[in-house]
Short mmCIF file of C-alpha atoms and ligand atoms in Angstrom, two decimals:
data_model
loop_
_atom_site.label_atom_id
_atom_site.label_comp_id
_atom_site.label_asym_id
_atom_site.label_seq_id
_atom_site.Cartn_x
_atom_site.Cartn_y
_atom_site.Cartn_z
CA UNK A 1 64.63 -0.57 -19.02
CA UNK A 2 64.42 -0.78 -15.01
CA UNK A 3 63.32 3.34 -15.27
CA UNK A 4 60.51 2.42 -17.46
CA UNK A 5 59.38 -0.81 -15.36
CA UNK A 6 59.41 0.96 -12.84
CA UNK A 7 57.66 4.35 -14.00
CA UNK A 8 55.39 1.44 -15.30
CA UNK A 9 54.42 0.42 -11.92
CA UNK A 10 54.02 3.69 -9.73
CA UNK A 11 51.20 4.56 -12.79
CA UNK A 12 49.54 1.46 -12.11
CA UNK A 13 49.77 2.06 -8.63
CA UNK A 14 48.24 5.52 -9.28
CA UNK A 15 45.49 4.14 -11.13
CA UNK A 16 44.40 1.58 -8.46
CA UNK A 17 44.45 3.75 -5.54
CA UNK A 18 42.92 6.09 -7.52
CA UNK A 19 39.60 3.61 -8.09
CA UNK A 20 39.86 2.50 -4.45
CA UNK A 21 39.44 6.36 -3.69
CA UNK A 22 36.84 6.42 -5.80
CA UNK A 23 34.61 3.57 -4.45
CA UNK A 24 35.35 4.76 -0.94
CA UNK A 25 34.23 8.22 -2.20
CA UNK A 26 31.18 7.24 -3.72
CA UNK A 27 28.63 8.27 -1.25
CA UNK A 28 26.30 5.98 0.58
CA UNK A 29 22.61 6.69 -0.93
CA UNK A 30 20.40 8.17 2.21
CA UNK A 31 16.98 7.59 2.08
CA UNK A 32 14.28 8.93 4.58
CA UNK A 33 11.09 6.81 4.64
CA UNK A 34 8.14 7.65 6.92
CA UNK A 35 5.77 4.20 7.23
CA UNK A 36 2.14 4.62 7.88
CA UNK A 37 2.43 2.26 10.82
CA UNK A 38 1.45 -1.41 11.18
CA UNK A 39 -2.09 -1.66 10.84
CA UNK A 40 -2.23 -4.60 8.73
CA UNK A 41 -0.35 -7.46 7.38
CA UNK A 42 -0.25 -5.99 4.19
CA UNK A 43 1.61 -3.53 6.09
CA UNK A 44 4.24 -5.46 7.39
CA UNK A 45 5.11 -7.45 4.03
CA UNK A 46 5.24 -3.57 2.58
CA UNK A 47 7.73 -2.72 5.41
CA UNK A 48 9.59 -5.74 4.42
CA UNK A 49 10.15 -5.54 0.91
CA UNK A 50 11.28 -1.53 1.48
CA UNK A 51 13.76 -2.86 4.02
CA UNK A 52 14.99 -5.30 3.03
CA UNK A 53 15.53 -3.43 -0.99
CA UNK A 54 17.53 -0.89 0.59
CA UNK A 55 19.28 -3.18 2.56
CA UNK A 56 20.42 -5.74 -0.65
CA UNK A 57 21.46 -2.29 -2.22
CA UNK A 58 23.98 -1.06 0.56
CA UNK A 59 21.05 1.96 1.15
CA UNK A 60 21.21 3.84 4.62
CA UNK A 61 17.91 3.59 5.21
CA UNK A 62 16.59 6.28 7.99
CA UNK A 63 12.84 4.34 8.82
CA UNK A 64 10.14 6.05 10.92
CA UNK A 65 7.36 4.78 12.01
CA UNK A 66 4.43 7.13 12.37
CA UNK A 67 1.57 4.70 14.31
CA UNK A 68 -1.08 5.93 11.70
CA UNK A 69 -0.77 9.75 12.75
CA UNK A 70 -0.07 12.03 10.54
CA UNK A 71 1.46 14.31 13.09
CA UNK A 72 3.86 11.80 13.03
CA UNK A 73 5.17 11.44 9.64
CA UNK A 74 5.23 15.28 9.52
CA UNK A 75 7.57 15.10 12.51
CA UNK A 76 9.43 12.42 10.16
CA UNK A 77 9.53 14.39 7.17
CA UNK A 78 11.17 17.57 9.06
CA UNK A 79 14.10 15.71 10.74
CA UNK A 80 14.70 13.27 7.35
CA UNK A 81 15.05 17.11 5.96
CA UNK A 82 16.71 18.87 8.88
CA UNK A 83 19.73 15.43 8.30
CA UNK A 84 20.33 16.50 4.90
CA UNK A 85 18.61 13.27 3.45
CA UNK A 86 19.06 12.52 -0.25
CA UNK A 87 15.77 11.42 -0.77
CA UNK A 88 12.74 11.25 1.50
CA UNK A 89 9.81 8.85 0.72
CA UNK A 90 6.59 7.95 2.28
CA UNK A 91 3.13 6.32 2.14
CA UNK A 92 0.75 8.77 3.43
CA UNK A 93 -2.17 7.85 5.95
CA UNK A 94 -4.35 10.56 4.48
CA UNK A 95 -4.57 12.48 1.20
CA UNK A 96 -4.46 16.35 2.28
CA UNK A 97 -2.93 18.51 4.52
CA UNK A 98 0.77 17.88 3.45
CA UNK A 99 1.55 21.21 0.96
CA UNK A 100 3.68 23.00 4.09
CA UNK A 101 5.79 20.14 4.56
CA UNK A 102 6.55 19.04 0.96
CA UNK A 103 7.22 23.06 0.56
CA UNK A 104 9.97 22.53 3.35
CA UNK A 105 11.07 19.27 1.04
CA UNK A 106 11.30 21.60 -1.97
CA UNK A 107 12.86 24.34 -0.53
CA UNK A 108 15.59 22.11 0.25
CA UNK A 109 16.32 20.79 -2.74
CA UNK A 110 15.34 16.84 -1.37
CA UNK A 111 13.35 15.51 -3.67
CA UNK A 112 10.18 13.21 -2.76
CA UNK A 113 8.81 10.02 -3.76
CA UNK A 114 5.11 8.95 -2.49
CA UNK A 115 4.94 5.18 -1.86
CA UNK A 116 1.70 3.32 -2.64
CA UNK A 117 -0.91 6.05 -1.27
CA UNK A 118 -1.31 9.42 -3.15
CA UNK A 119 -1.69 13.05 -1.92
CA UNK A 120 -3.63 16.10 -2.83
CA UNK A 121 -2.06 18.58 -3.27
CA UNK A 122 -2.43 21.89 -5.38
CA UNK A 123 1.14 21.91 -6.61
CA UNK A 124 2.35 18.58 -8.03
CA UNK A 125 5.95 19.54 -8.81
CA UNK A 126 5.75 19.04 -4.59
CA UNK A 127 6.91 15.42 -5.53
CA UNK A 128 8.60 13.74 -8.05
CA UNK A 129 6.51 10.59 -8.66
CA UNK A 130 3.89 8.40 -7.01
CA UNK A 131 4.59 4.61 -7.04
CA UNK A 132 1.48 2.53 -5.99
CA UNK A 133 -1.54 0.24 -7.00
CA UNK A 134 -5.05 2.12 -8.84
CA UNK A 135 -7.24 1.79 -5.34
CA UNK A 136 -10.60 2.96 -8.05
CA UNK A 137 -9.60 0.44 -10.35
CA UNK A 138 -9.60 -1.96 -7.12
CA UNK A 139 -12.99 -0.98 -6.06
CA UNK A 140 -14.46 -1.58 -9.68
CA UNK A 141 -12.92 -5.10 -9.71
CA UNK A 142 -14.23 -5.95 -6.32
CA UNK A 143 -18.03 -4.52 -7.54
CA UNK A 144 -17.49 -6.40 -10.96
CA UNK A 145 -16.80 -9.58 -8.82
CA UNK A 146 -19.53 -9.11 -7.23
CA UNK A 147 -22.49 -8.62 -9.51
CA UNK A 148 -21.27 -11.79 -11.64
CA UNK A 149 -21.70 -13.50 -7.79
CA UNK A 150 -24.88 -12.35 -7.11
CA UNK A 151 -26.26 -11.42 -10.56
CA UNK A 152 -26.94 -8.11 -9.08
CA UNK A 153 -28.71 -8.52 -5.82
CA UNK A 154 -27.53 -7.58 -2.73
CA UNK A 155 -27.64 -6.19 0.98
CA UNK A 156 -24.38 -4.51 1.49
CA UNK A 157 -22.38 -4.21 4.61
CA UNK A 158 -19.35 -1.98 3.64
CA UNK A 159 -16.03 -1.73 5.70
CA UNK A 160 -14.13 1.68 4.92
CA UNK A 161 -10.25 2.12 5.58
CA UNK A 162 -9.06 4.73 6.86
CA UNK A 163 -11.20 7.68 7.08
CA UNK A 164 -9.61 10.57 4.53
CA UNK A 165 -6.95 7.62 2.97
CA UNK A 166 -6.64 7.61 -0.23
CA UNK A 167 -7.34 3.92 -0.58
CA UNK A 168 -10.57 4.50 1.20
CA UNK A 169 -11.94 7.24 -1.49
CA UNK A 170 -10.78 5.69 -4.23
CA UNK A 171 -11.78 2.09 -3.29
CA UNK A 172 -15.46 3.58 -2.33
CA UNK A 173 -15.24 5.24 -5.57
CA UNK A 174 -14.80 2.50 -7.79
CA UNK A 175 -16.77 0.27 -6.06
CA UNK A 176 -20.05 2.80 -6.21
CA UNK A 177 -19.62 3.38 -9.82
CA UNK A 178 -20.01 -0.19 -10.81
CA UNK A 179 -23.05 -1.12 -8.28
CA UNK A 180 -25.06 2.48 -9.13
CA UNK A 181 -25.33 0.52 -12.75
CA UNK A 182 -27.45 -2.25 -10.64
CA UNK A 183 -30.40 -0.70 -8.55
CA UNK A 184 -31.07 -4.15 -6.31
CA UNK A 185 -27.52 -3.70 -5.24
CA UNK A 186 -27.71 -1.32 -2.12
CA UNK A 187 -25.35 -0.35 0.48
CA UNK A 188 -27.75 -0.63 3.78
CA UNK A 189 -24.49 -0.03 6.47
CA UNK A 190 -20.97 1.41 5.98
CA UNK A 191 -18.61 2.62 8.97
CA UNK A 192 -14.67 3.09 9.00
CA UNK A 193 -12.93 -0.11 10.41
CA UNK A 194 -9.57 1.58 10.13
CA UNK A 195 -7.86 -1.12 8.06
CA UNK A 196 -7.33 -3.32 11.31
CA UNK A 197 -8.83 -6.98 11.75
CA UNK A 198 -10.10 -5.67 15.45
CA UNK A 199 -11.47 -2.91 14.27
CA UNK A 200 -13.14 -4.64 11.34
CA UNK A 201 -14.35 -7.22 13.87
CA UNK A 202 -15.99 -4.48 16.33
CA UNK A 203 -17.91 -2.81 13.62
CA UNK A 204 -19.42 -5.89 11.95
CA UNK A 205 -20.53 -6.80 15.38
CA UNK A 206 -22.26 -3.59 15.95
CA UNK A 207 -23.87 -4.42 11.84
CA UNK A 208 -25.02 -7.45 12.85
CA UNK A 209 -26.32 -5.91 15.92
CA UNK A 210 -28.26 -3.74 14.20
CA UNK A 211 -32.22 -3.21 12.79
CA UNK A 212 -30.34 -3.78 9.14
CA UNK A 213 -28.36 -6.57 10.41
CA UNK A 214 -30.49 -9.43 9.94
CA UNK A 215 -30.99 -8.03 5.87
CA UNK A 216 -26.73 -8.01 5.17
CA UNK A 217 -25.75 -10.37 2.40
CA UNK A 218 -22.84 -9.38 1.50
CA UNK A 219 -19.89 -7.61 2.98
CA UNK A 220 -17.19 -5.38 0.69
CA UNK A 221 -14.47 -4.81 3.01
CA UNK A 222 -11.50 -2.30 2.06
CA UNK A 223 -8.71 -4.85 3.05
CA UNK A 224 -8.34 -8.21 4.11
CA UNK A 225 -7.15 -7.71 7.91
CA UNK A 226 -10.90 -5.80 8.22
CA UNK A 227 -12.72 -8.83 6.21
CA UNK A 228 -10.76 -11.20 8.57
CA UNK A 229 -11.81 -9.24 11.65
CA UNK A 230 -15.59 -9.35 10.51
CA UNK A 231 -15.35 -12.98 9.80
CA UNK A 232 -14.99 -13.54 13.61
CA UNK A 233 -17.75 -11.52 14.24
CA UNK A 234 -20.35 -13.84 11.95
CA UNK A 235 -19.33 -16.62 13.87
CA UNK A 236 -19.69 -15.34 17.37
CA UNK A 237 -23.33 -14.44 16.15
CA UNK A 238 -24.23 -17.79 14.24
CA UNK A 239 -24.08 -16.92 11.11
CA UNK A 240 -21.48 -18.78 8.18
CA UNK A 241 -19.36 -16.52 6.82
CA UNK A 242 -18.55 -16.73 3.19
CA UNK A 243 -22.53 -18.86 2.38
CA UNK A 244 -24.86 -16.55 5.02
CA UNK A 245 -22.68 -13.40 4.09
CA UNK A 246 -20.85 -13.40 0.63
CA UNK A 247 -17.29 -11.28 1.60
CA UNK A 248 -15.52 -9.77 -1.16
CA UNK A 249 -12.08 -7.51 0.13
CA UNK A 250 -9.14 -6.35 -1.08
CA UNK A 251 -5.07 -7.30 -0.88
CA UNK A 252 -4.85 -10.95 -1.10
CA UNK A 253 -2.61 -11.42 1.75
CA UNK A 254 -1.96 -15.48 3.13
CA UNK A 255 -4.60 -15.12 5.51
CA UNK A 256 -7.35 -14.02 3.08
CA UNK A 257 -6.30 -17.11 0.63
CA UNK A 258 -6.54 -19.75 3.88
CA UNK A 259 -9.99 -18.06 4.35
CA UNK A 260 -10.64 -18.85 1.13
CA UNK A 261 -9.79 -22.21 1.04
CA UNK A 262 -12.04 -22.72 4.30
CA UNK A 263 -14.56 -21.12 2.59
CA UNK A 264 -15.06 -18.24 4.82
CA UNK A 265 -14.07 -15.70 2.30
CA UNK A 266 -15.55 -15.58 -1.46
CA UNK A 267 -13.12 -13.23 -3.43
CA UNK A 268 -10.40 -10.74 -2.69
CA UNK A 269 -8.70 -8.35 -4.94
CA UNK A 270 -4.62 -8.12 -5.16
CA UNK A 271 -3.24 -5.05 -4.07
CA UNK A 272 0.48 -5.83 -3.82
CA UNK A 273 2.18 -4.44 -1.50
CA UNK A 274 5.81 -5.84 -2.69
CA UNK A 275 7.05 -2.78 -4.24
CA UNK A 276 10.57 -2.28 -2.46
CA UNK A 277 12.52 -2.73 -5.83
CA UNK A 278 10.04 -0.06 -8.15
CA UNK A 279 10.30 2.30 -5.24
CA UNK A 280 14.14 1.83 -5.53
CA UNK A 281 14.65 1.82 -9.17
CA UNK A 282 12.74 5.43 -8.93
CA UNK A 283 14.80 6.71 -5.81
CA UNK A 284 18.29 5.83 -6.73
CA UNK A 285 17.04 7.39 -10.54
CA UNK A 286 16.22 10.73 -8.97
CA UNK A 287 19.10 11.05 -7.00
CA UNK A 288 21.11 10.68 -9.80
CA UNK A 289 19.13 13.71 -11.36
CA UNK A 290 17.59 11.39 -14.27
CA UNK A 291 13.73 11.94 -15.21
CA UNK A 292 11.15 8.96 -13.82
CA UNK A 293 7.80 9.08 -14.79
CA UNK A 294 5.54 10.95 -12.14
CA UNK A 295 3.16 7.69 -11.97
CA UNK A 296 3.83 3.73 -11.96
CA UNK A 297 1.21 1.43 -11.28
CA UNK A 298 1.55 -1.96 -9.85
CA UNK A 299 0.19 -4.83 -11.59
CA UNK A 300 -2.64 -6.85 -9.52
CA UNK A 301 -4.91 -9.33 -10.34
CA UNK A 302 -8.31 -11.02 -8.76
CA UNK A 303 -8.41 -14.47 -6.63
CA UNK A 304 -11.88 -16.09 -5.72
CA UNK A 305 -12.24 -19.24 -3.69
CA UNK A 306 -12.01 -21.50 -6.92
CA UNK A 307 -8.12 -20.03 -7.21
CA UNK A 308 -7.07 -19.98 -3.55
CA UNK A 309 -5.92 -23.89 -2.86
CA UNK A 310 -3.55 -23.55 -6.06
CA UNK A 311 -2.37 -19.80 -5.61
CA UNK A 312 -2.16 -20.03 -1.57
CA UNK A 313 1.65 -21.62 -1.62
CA UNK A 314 2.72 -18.97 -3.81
CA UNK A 315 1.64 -16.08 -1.68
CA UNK A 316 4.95 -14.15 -0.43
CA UNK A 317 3.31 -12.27 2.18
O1 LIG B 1 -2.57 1.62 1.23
C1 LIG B 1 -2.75 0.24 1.10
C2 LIG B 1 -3.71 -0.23 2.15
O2 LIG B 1 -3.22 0.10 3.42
C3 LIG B 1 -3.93 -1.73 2.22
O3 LIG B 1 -4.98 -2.17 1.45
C4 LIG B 1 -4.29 -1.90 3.64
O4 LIG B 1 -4.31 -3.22 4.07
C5 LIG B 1 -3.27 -1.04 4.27
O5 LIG B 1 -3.42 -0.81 5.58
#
């Protein structure tokens, strides 16, 4: 009897340090991720969520930043690959120009995920899946907005993102296909404003400044840090900002909903940036060598001015 109670407790024994082994053997999930930068405060609640996902999920999280340079995240993108990452992710600033590195990826055997901006590339088995928002399908809903608001008349200022981003294009794109349908619906100036409210503010200056200037009715602006930036600028010249100049943009960050309920901004067009625990769900799935689809789009809706006082203290970022 004391053999077997005994015998009984060295297998128990066994067993448990045998699932402690296992835990402590159960590898740490390491995940390279090279940021665009912090151009905007869509940005930074983007930056958030990723963190603070891999954090909850006990993720070592290698972070770059690349400043908006593209030299940069290629830079990233080697040394995630030259640590022996599991899996490297990143939202690039600009569609092209990344088939040698994602070769290098490949060659490895790290897979990639692209987070929230696309690429083009002529190989797509370069990465695994692209997790993000539909920037056309943004553009059409800010041009739909629009010719209900005006009923298809207008003067348009237009503020581009980043010049060869993917949400510039595409936002462009479906913006132009829904106006071309209305011929008193023109765009008289359009100039890059680099997705930053400063930059956005210099270049509606230099609009306003201009022989078009005083014709500008309307302003489209590719995000909401740009529309923001602008708004400054149609106060420092006189003008009201949201009744002189109707401003439709796109993210629906806090900012652009206080706007709205001051009535300096007219409509602006979710794009949400909160995909940390998608981009997760995706990551820890590849690593684990199951199949995720190769696109997932975030849901996103559209606020206008009549929304913003009920929706602005729900806004997480
Ligand atoms: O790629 C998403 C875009 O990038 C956001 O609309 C903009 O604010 C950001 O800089």
């Amino acid at each position: 009897m004391r053999n077997r109670i005994i015998g009984l407790l060295a297998g128990t024994a066994l067993i448990a340090a045998s699932v402690a082994g296992y835990a402590e053997d159960k590898k740490k999930l390491v995940v390279g991720f090279s940021q665009i930068g912090a151009e905007s405060g869509w940005r930074t609640a983007n930056t958030a969520s990723v963190k603070d996902e891999a954090k909850k999920r006990g993720i070592d999280l290698k972070f770059a930043d690349a400043q908006q340079k593209q030299e940069n995240q290629i830079k990233a993108i080697r040394s995630f690959i030259a640590q022996k990452v599991d899996v490297i992710a990143f939202s690039p600033v600009v569609e092209t120009g990344w088939e040698p590195v994602l070769k290098e990826a490949k060659k490895a055997g790290i897979p990639v995920v692209l987070s929230d901006r696309a690429v083009e590339v002529s190989d797509e088995s370069l990465y695994k899946c692209f997790i993000g928002s539909d920037f056309v399908e943004e553009g059409r809903r800010a041009g739909k907005w629009l010719v209900e608001k005006t009923g298809g008349k207008a003067q348009i200022a237009e503020l581009v993102g980043t010049p060869g981003a993917a949400p510039a294009i595409d936002r462009k794109k479906g913006f132009e296909e829904v106006i071309a349908k209305y011929p008193d619906m023109k765009i008289i100036k359009s100039q890059s404003g680099d997705f930053t409210r400063a930059k956005g503010k210099e270049v509606m200056e230099a609009f306003l400044k201009s022989p078009e200037g005083k014709n500008i009715n309307v302003l489209y602006a590719h995000n909401d840090d740009m529309a923001l930036g602008a708004i400054q600028a149609m106060e420092e010249a006189g003008k009201k900002p949201g009744t002189d100049i109707i401003i439709v943009s796109i993210d629906g960050v806090k900012g652009a909903f206080e706007a709205m309920v001051a009535g300096k901004l007219n409509c602006t067009v979710e794009c949400n940036p909160l995909i940390g625990p998608q981009l997760f769900d995706l990551i820890e799935k590849v690593a684990a060598g199951k199949e995720i689809p190769k696109r997932v789009v975030s849901e996103e809706g559209v606020f206008d001015q009549s929304q913003a006082q009920k929706e602005l203290p729900n806004r997480k970022y």
